[in-house]
Amino acid sequence: MKLLLIMPDAHMHTLKIGPFVRSMREMPLSICTLAALTPEYPDLDIRLIDGSVEPVPLDYDANLVAISVITGCAASAYAIADHYRGRNIPVVLGGVHVTILPGEAIRHADAIVIGRAEKAWPRLFEDFRAGRMQKIYEEDDVDDLLGVPAPRRDLHRRSGYMVPDSIQATRGCKKICDFCTVPAVWPKYLRRPVDDVIRDIRATKGRYIAFNDVSIAEDPEYAKELFTAMIPLGKKWGGLATVDIVNDPELLALMKASGCGYLLFGFESDSQATLKGIRKGFNKPVNYEDVIRAMHAINISVQGCFVFGFDHDTAEVFQNTVERVNELKIDIPRYSLYTPYPGTELFRRLQGEDRILSYNWDDYDTMHVVIQPALMTPEELYSGFKRAYRETFKLPNVIRRMRGLSTNTAINFIGNLTYQMFVRRLYNEQRFSAPYSMLAPGTAPDEGWYRSSFKLTETP
Ligand code: SF4
């Protein structure tokens, strides 16, 4: 039996220059975890395809195709699903977007998985083999992440990623920022047993690993236990964190001792009023300098992310942010556009205010304007966003930020070079030539498409 597991290309993660294709992120864990969760059979042949680093085959003679879907790749996922179903090969869809909009996804699938896959996927697979696959599989509510198997990295392509060895220790976040999909999909914050995480880290081949947790130190006591156990492994690692970690010197010391060399922080805005409005008031712009100084003091490179398009943003926000990023000496800056992912509080608010301009999920990559901004036009927002990127990665500004710093030069150099290439793509590629690709009022998902109100009442 042949099982094909696919993660379609989500565009935003991929850098293509001629034949050179590189994912700007770590290797995703979704499909290799799904492979590990699949019950073993002697006749089972599993093939994994990550569309961000390799072409998705359309002629594969699979017995079953399963596709992991995030919003930015939903359109591609549906096209692939429709293609395989057209060849009479059954298709299963799961993942974040399917969990939020099951009523949409089921129109393109023989079965869907809503929520976590740990128990639902093995059950679905056994049902499929027995010829009794149902339409919907939904994971029971759980309070832990016990027994998650080690991902099948042996089946996954390693080349083409910034970091091929990724790890997950926790899932979810205790905070509820209005634009974030995480609280909508994983309402509970869950931790894996430290021993399981250490087992997975030991199995990685490289010296560098990337945690894909959305906030690795969300629970400081758990993080301290994990970092302490990591010290003897001698790995170098990077991940995502929130600014409050700088208030805990013991945590910072253990972070450093365990090999941390890079952290991404979502600063989002330099305006306290904006941060309060988006429920991220725990970020204090007056303290950003302290955060970066604390990281640089222990030789941790900072990727600092800012978002454009908030309701308080005016045309001045772009140049002001570029200046601030330079002053703060953020090692690797990153910008995105305020994007109302379905399922979020932001989506509900802007839909109610009739301010969503595009329901083409291809545009939901944080690189396209999909909303009507409050204090500028969509075109002004888009051109300001591109201009901010171009200014930020001009060589004199890169040098200005790096001057006098002793943080990890290799990480900073590769990071800035990658974003310089990205800026070229932003200006040259057809796909990024317009603020949005489709004005489609009236095609918004109706109530019945959401998880909260989803009931299968008809045969899709
Ligand atoms: S943006 Fe970050 S801090 Fe806010 S809810 Fe999402 S993961 Fe948590």
Coordinates of C-alpha atoms and ligand atoms in Angstrom, one line a residue:
M1 CA 0.0 0.0 0.0
K2 CA 1.3 3.5 -0.9
L3 CA 0.6 6.5 1.3
L4 CA 1.5 9.9 0.1
L5 CA 1.8 12.7 2.7
I6 CA 2.0 16.2 1.3
M7 CA 2.7 19.7 2.7
P8 CA 1.9 22.1 -0.1
D9 CA 4.1 25.2 -0.8
A10 CA 3.0 28.1 1.3
H11 CA 4.9 30.6 -0.9
M12 CA 6.0 32.9 2.0
H13 CA 8.5 30.4 3.2
T14 CA 10.2 29.7 -0.1
L15 CA 13.0 31.6 -1.8
K16 CA 13.4 30.8 -5.4
I17 CA 16.2 32.3 -7.5
G18 CA 16.5 30.5 -10.8
P19 CA 17.1 26.8 -10.0
F20 CA 18.0 27.7 -6.4
V21 CA 15.1 26.8 -4.1
R22 CA 15.4 27.2 -0.3
S23 CA 12.9 27.2 2.5
M24 CA 13.5 30.2 4.7
R25 CA 12.4 28.2 7.7
E26 CA 13.2 25.0 9.6
M27 CA 12.0 21.6 8.3
P28 CA 8.3 21.3 9.2
L29 CA 7.3 18.5 11.5
S30 CA 3.7 17.9 10.4
I31 CA 4.1 15.2 7.7
C32 CA 7.0 13.4 9.4
T33 CA 5.0 13.3 12.6
L34 CA 2.0 12.0 10.7
A35 CA 4.3 9.3 9.2
A36 CA 5.4 8.3 12.7
L37 CA 1.8 8.1 13.8
T38 CA 0.8 5.8 11.0
P39 CA 0.4 2.2 12.1
E40 CA 3.1 -0.1 10.7
Y41 CA 2.4 -2.7 8.1
P42 CA 4.9 -4.8 6.1
D43 CA 3.4 -3.7 2.8
L44 CA 3.2 0.0 3.7
D45 CA 5.3 2.5 1.6
I46 CA 5.2 6.1 2.9
R47 CA 6.4 9.0 0.7
L48 CA 6.7 12.5 2.1
I49 CA 6.6 15.7 0.0
D50 CA 7.2 19.2 1.2
G51 CA 6.1 21.5 -1.7
S52 CA 8.3 24.4 -0.4
V53 CA 11.5 22.5 -1.4
E54 CA 10.4 20.0 -4.0
P55 CA 7.7 19.6 -6.7
V56 CA 4.5 17.9 -5.7
P57 CA 4.0 14.8 -7.9
L58 CA 0.6 14.6 -9.6
D59 CA 1.1 11.2 -11.2
Y60 CA 1.9 9.1 -8.1
D61 CA 0.0 5.9 -7.8
A62 CA -0.9 6.3 -4.2
N63 CA -3.6 4.3 -2.4
L64 CA -4.2 7.2 -0.1
V65 CA -3.2 10.9 -0.1
A66 CA -3.1 13.0 3.0
I67 CA -2.5 16.8 2.9
S68 CA -1.6 19.1 5.7
V69 CA -3.2 22.5 5.2
I70 CA -2.4 25.9 6.5
T71 CA -4.4 28.9 5.3
G72 CA -1.7 30.3 2.9
C73 CA -1.5 27.0 1.0
A74 CA -5.3 26.1 1.2
A75 CA -5.9 26.9 -2.5
S76 CA -2.9 24.7 -3.6
A77 CA -4.0 22.0 -1.2
Y78 CA -7.5 21.9 -2.6
A79 CA -6.2 21.8 -6.2
I80 CA -3.9 18.9 -5.4
A81 CA -6.8 17.2 -3.5
D82 CA -9.2 17.7 -6.4
H83 CA -6.6 16.3 -8.8
Y84 CA -6.0 13.1 -6.9
R85 CA -9.7 12.6 -6.3
G86 CA -10.2 13.1 -10.0
R87 CA -7.9 10.1 -10.4
N88 CA -10.1 8.1 -8.0
I89 CA -7.5 8.2 -5.2
P90 CA -9.0 9.0 -1.8
V91 CA -7.7 12.2 -0.1
V92 CA -7.6 13.2 3.5
L93 CA -7.2 16.8 4.6
G94 CA -6.1 18.0 8.0
G95 CA -4.1 20.8 9.7
V96 CA -4.8 24.3 11.0
H97 CA -7.0 25.6 8.2
V98 CA -9.1 22.4 8.1
T99 CA -9.6 22.7 11.9
I100 CA -10.9 26.2 11.5
L101 CA -12.9 25.8 8.3
P102 CA -13.9 22.1 8.2
G103 CA -17.0 23.0 6.1
E104 CA -14.8 24.4 3.4
A105 CA -12.2 21.6 3.4
I106 CA -14.7 18.7 3.3
R107 CA -15.7 19.8 -0.2
H108 CA -12.3 18.7 -1.4
A109 CA -11.8 15.6 0.6
D110 CA -13.0 12.1 1.2
A111 CA -12.2 12.6 4.9
I112 CA -11.0 15.4 7.2
V113 CA -9.2 15.4 10.5
I114 CA -10.2 18.3 12.8
G115 CA -7.8 19.2 15.6
R116 CA -4.8 17.2 16.7
A117 CA -3.9 14.1 14.7
E118 CA -2.2 12.0 17.4
K119 CA -5.2 9.7 18.0
A120 CA -7.5 10.6 15.1
W121 CA -5.0 9.8 12.3
P122 CA -4.1 6.2 13.4
R123 CA -7.9 5.6 13.8
L124 CA -8.6 6.9 10.3
F125 CA -5.8 4.9 8.8
E126 CA -7.0 1.6 10.3
D127 CA -10.5 2.4 9.1
F128 CA -9.2 3.1 5.6
R129 CA -7.4 -0.2 5.5
A130 CA -10.6 -1.9 6.7
G131 CA -12.6 -0.2 4.0
R132 CA -14.7 1.8 6.4
M133 CA -13.2 5.3 6.4
Q134 CA -15.6 7.9 7.8
K135 CA -16.0 11.6 6.6
I136 CA -14.8 13.3 9.8
Y137 CA -12.3 12.4 12.5
E138 CA -11.9 14.7 15.5
E139 CA -9.5 14.4 18.3
D140 CA -10.8 14.3 21.8
D141 CA -9.9 17.2 24.1
V142 CA -6.6 16.4 25.9
D143 CA -4.6 18.0 28.6
D144 CA -1.1 16.7 27.7
L145 CA 1.2 15.7 24.9
L146 CA 2.1 12.3 26.2
G147 CA 3.3 9.6 23.9
V148 CA 4.0 11.7 20.8
P149 CA 6.3 9.5 18.7
A150 CA 9.7 10.6 17.4
P151 CA 9.1 12.2 13.9
R152 CA 10.1 10.0 10.9
R153 CA 13.0 12.3 9.8
D154 CA 14.4 9.3 7.9
L155 CA 11.6 9.7 5.4
H156 CA 11.9 13.5 5.1
R157 CA 14.1 15.4 2.7
R158 CA 16.8 17.2 4.7
S159 CA 18.2 19.6 2.0
G160 CA 16.8 23.0 1.2
Y161 CA 16.0 24.1 4.7
M162 CA 17.7 26.8 6.8
V163 CA 17.7 24.2 9.6
P164 CA 16.8 20.6 8.8
D165 CA 16.5 19.5 12.4
S166 CA 13.4 20.9 14.1
I167 CA 11.9 20.0 17.4
Q168 CA 8.6 20.7 19.2
A169 CA 8.5 20.8 23.0
T170 CA 5.2 22.6 23.6
R171 CA 2.0 23.4 21.7
G172 CA -0.1 26.5 22.0
C173 CA 0.3 29.7 23.9
K174 CA -1.2 31.2 27.1
K175 CA -1.7 34.6 25.4
I176 CA -4.4 35.7 23.1
C177 CA -3.2 38.3 20.6
D178 CA -6.1 39.2 18.3
F179 CA -4.4 38.3 15.0
C180 CA -2.9 35.0 16.1
T181 CA -4.2 31.6 14.9
V182 CA -2.6 29.7 17.8
P183 CA -5.2 30.4 20.5
A184 CA -8.0 29.6 17.9
V185 CA -6.5 26.2 17.0
W186 CA -4.9 25.1 20.2
P187 CA -6.9 26.7 23.0
K188 CA -4.8 24.9 25.6
Y189 CA -1.1 25.3 26.3
L190 CA 0.4 21.8 26.3
R191 CA 3.9 20.5 27.2
R192 CA 5.6 17.3 26.1
P193 CA 7.5 15.4 28.8
V194 CA 11.1 16.7 28.9
D195 CA 12.5 13.1 28.4
D196 CA 10.5 12.8 25.1
V197 CA 11.9 16.0 23.8
I198 CA 15.5 15.1 24.8
R199 CA 15.0 11.7 23.1
D200 CA 14.1 13.6 19.9
I201 CA 16.9 16.0 20.2
R202 CA 19.4 13.2 20.6
A203 CA 18.1 11.7 17.4
T204 CA 18.9 14.8 15.3
K205 CA 22.0 14.5 13.1
G206 CA 23.1 18.1 13.0
R207 CA 24.6 20.4 15.6
Y208 CA 22.0 23.0 15.1
I209 CA 18.3 22.6 15.9
A210 CA 15.3 24.9 15.7
F211 CA 12.4 24.8 18.1
N212 CA 9.1 25.4 16.2
D213 CA 7.2 26.2 19.5
V214 CA 5.4 29.5 19.2
S215 CA 6.8 30.5 22.6
I216 CA 9.5 28.2 23.9
A217 CA 9.6 29.7 27.4
E218 CA 5.9 30.4 27.9
D219 CA 6.1 28.2 31.0
P220 CA 9.4 29.3 32.6
E221 CA 9.7 26.4 35.0
Y222 CA 9.2 23.9 32.2
A223 CA 11.7 25.7 30.0
K224 CA 14.3 25.7 32.8
E225 CA 13.9 22.0 33.2
L226 CA 14.2 21.5 29.5
F227 CA 17.2 23.7 29.1
T228 CA 19.0 22.1 32.0
A229 CA 18.5 18.7 30.4
M230 CA 19.8 20.0 27.1
I231 CA 23.1 21.3 28.4
P232 CA 25.0 17.9 28.2
L233 CA 23.8 17.5 24.5
G234 CA 26.1 20.3 23.3
K235 CA 23.6 21.5 20.6
K236 CA 23.1 25.0 19.3
W237 CA 19.5 26.1 18.9
G238 CA 17.1 28.9 18.0
G239 CA 13.4 29.5 18.6
L240 CA 10.6 32.0 19.3
A241 CA 10.1 33.8 22.6
T242 CA 8.2 36.6 24.1
V243 CA 9.9 39.7 25.6
D244 CA 9.0 38.8 29.2
I245 CA 11.8 36.3 29.3
V246 CA 14.3 39.0 30.1
N247 CA 12.8 39.4 33.5
D248 CA 14.1 36.0 34.6
P249 CA 17.9 36.0 34.8
E250 CA 18.0 32.2 35.8
L251 CA 16.0 31.4 32.6
L252 CA 18.3 33.5 30.4
A253 CA 21.4 31.8 31.9
L254 CA 20.0 28.3 31.3
M255 CA 18.9 29.3 27.8
K256 CA 22.5 30.4 27.0
A257 CA 24.1 27.4 28.7
S258 CA 21.8 25.0 26.7
G259 CA 23.1 26.5 23.4
C260 CA 20.7 29.2 22.4
G261 CA 22.1 31.4 19.7
Y262 CA 19.1 32.9 18.1
L263 CA 15.6 34.1 19.2
L264 CA 12.7 35.6 17.3
F265 CA 10.6 38.2 19.1
G266 CA 7.2 39.5 17.9
F267 CA 7.6 43.2 18.8
E268 CA 4.9 44.0 16.3
S269 CA 4.6 47.7 16.9
D270 CA 6.4 50.7 18.5
S271 CA 3.1 52.1 19.8
Q272 CA 1.8 51.0 23.2
A273 CA -1.8 52.0 22.2
T274 CA -1.6 49.7 19.2
L275 CA -0.2 46.8 21.3
K276 CA -3.0 47.3 23.8
G277 CA -5.6 47.2 21.0
I278 CA -4.3 43.9 19.6
R279 CA -4.1 42.3 23.1
K280 CA -0.3 42.3 23.1
G281 CA 0.1 45.0 25.8
F282 CA 2.6 42.9 27.6
N283 CA 5.1 44.2 24.9
K284 CA 6.4 47.5 26.2
P285 CA 8.2 49.5 23.5
V286 CA 10.0 51.5 26.1
N287 CA 11.7 48.3 27.1
Y288 CA 12.7 47.0 23.7
E289 CA 16.2 48.3 24.0
D290 CA 16.6 46.5 27.3
V291 CA 15.4 43.3 25.7
I292 CA 17.9 43.5 22.8
R293 CA 20.7 44.5 25.1
A294 CA 20.0 41.5 27.4
M295 CA 20.1 39.2 24.4
H296 CA 23.3 40.7 22.9
A297 CA 24.9 40.5 26.4
I298 CA 24.7 36.7 26.2
N299 CA 25.5 36.5 22.5
I300 CA 22.0 35.7 21.3
S301 CA 21.0 37.1 17.9
V302 CA 17.6 38.7 17.7
Q303 CA 15.1 38.5 14.9
G304 CA 12.7 41.3 15.6
C305 CA 9.3 41.2 13.8
F306 CA 7.1 44.3 13.2
V307 CA 3.7 44.3 11.6
F308 CA 2.2 47.1 9.4
G309 CA -1.5 47.9 8.9
F310 CA -2.7 48.3 12.4
D311 CA -5.6 50.7 12.9
H312 CA -3.4 53.4 14.5
D313 CA -0.8 53.1 11.7
T314 CA -0.4 56.2 9.5
A315 CA 1.9 56.7 6.4
E316 CA 4.7 57.7 8.9
V317 CA 4.9 54.2 10.4
F318 CA 7.2 52.8 7.8
Q319 CA 10.1 55.2 8.0
N320 CA 9.7 55.4 11.8
T321 CA 9.9 51.7 12.1
V322 CA 13.0 51.5 9.9
E323 CA 14.7 54.1 12.0
R324 CA 13.7 52.3 15.2
V325 CA 15.0 48.9 14.0
N326 CA 18.3 50.5 13.1
E327 CA 18.6 52.3 16.5
L328 CA 17.7 49.1 18.4
K329 CA 20.3 47.2 16.4
I330 CA 18.0 44.4 15.7
D331 CA 20.2 41.7 14.1
I332 CA 17.6 40.4 11.6
P333 CA 14.5 42.5 11.2
R334 CA 11.3 41.2 9.6
Y335 CA 8.1 42.8 8.5
S336 CA 4.6 41.5 7.8
L337 CA 1.2 42.8 7.1
Y338 CA -1.7 42.7 9.6
T339 CA -3.6 39.6 8.3
P340 CA -6.9 38.4 9.7
Y341 CA -6.6 34.6 9.5
P342 CA -9.9 32.9 9.7
G343 CA -10.8 31.8 13.2
T344 CA -9.1 34.8 14.9
E345 CA -10.7 37.6 16.8
L346 CA -9.3 40.0 14.2
F347 CA -11.1 38.1 11.4
R348 CA -14.4 38.4 13.2
R349 CA -13.9 42.1 13.9
L350 CA -12.9 43.1 10.4
Q351 CA -15.5 41.0 8.8
G352 CA -18.1 42.7 11.0
E353 CA -16.7 46.1 9.9
D354 CA -16.8 45.0 6.2
R355 CA -13.0 45.6 5.9
I356 CA -11.8 42.3 4.5
L357 CA -10.8 42.9 0.9
S358 CA -9.8 39.4 -0.2
Y359 CA -10.9 35.9 0.7
N360 CA -8.4 34.3 -1.7
W361 CA -6.4 32.3 0.8
D362 CA -3.4 32.6 -1.5
D363 CA -3.2 36.2 -0.3
Y364 CA -3.0 35.1 3.4
D365 CA 0.7 35.0 3.6
T366 CA 1.3 38.2 5.5
M367 CA 2.9 39.6 2.4
H368 CA -0.4 40.8 0.7
V369 CA -2.9 43.4 1.9
V370 CA -6.2 41.7 2.6
I371 CA -7.8 44.4 4.7
Q372 CA -8.9 47.9 4.3
P373 CA -6.5 49.8 6.6
A374 CA -8.0 52.5 8.9
L375 CA -5.7 55.4 8.1
M376 CA -4.3 54.8 4.6
T377 CA -5.3 53.1 1.3
P378 CA -4.4 49.4 0.6
E379 CA -1.9 50.7 -2.0
E380 CA -0.2 53.0 0.4
L381 CA 0.1 50.2 2.9
Y382 CA 1.5 47.8 0.4
S383 CA 4.1 50.3 -1.1
G384 CA 5.1 51.4 2.4
F385 CA 5.6 47.8 3.5
K386 CA 7.9 47.1 0.4
R387 CA 9.8 50.4 0.9
A388 CA 10.4 49.6 4.6
Y389 CA 11.9 46.2 3.6
R390 CA 14.1 47.8 0.9
E391 CA 15.4 50.5 3.2
T392 CA 16.0 48.1 6.1
F393 CA 18.2 45.8 4.1
K394 CA 20.2 48.4 2.2
L395 CA 23.9 47.7 3.0
P396 CA 24.6 50.9 5.0
N397 CA 21.7 50.1 7.3
V398 CA 22.8 46.4 7.7
I399 CA 26.3 47.6 8.6
R400 CA 24.9 50.3 10.9
R401 CA 23.0 47.6 12.8
M402 CA 25.9 45.2 13.0
R403 CA 28.6 47.7 13.9
G404 CA 30.1 47.1 17.4
L405 CA 28.1 43.9 18.0
S406 CA 29.7 40.6 18.9
T407 CA 26.6 38.5 18.4
N408 CA 26.8 35.5 16.1
T409 CA 28.1 36.9 12.9
A410 CA 27.3 33.8 10.8
I411 CA 23.6 33.8 11.8
N412 CA 23.4 37.6 11.3
F413 CA 25.1 37.5 7.9
I414 CA 23.1 34.6 6.5
G415 CA 19.9 36.2 7.9
N416 CA 20.5 39.6 6.3
L417 CA 21.6 38.1 3.0
T418 CA 18.5 36.0 2.9
Y419 CA 16.3 39.0 3.4
Q420 CA 18.2 41.0 0.8
M421 CA 17.3 38.3 -1.7
F422 CA 13.8 38.3 -0.4
V423 CA 13.5 42.1 -1.0
R424 CA 14.5 41.5 -4.6
R425 CA 11.8 38.9 -4.9
L426 CA 9.3 41.2 -3.3
Y427 CA 10.0 43.8 -6.0
N428 CA 10.4 41.5 -9.0
E429 CA 8.1 38.6 -8.7
Q430 CA 4.8 38.7 -10.5
R431 CA 3.0 37.3 -7.5
F432 CA 3.9 40.2 -5.4
S433 CA 3.2 42.9 -7.9
A434 CA -0.3 43.9 -6.5
P435 CA -1.5 44.6 -3.0
Y436 CA -4.1 41.8 -3.4
S437 CA -5.0 39.4 -6.1
M438 CA -8.8 39.3 -5.7
L439 CA -11.5 41.5 -4.4
A440 CA -14.1 39.1 -3.4
P441 CA -16.7 40.4 -1.0
G442 CA -19.5 38.0 -0.5
T443 CA -17.3 34.9 -0.8
A444 CA -16.5 34.9 2.8
P445 CA -17.0 31.6 4.6
D446 CA -20.5 31.5 6.0
E447 CA -21.2 30.5 9.6
G448 CA -21.6 26.8 8.8
W449 CA -18.1 26.5 7.6
Y450 CA -16.5 27.2 11.0
R451 CA -15.6 24.5 13.5
S452 CA -17.8 25.9 16.2
S453 CA -20.9 25.6 14.0
F454 CA -19.9 22.8 11.7
K455 CA -22.2 19.9 11.2
L456 CA -22.2 17.6 8.2
T457 CA -25.7 17.8 7.0
E458 CA -25.2 17.0 3.3
T459 CA -22.9 15.0 1.2
P460 CA -20.3 17.4 0.0
Ligands
SF4_1 S1 1.3 36.1 18.7 FE1 2.7 35.0 20.0 S2 2.3 35.6 22.1 FE2 0.5 36.2 20.9 S3 -0.9 34.5 21.0 FE3 0.3 34.1 19.2 S4 2.0 32.8 19.9 FE4 1.1 33.7 21.7

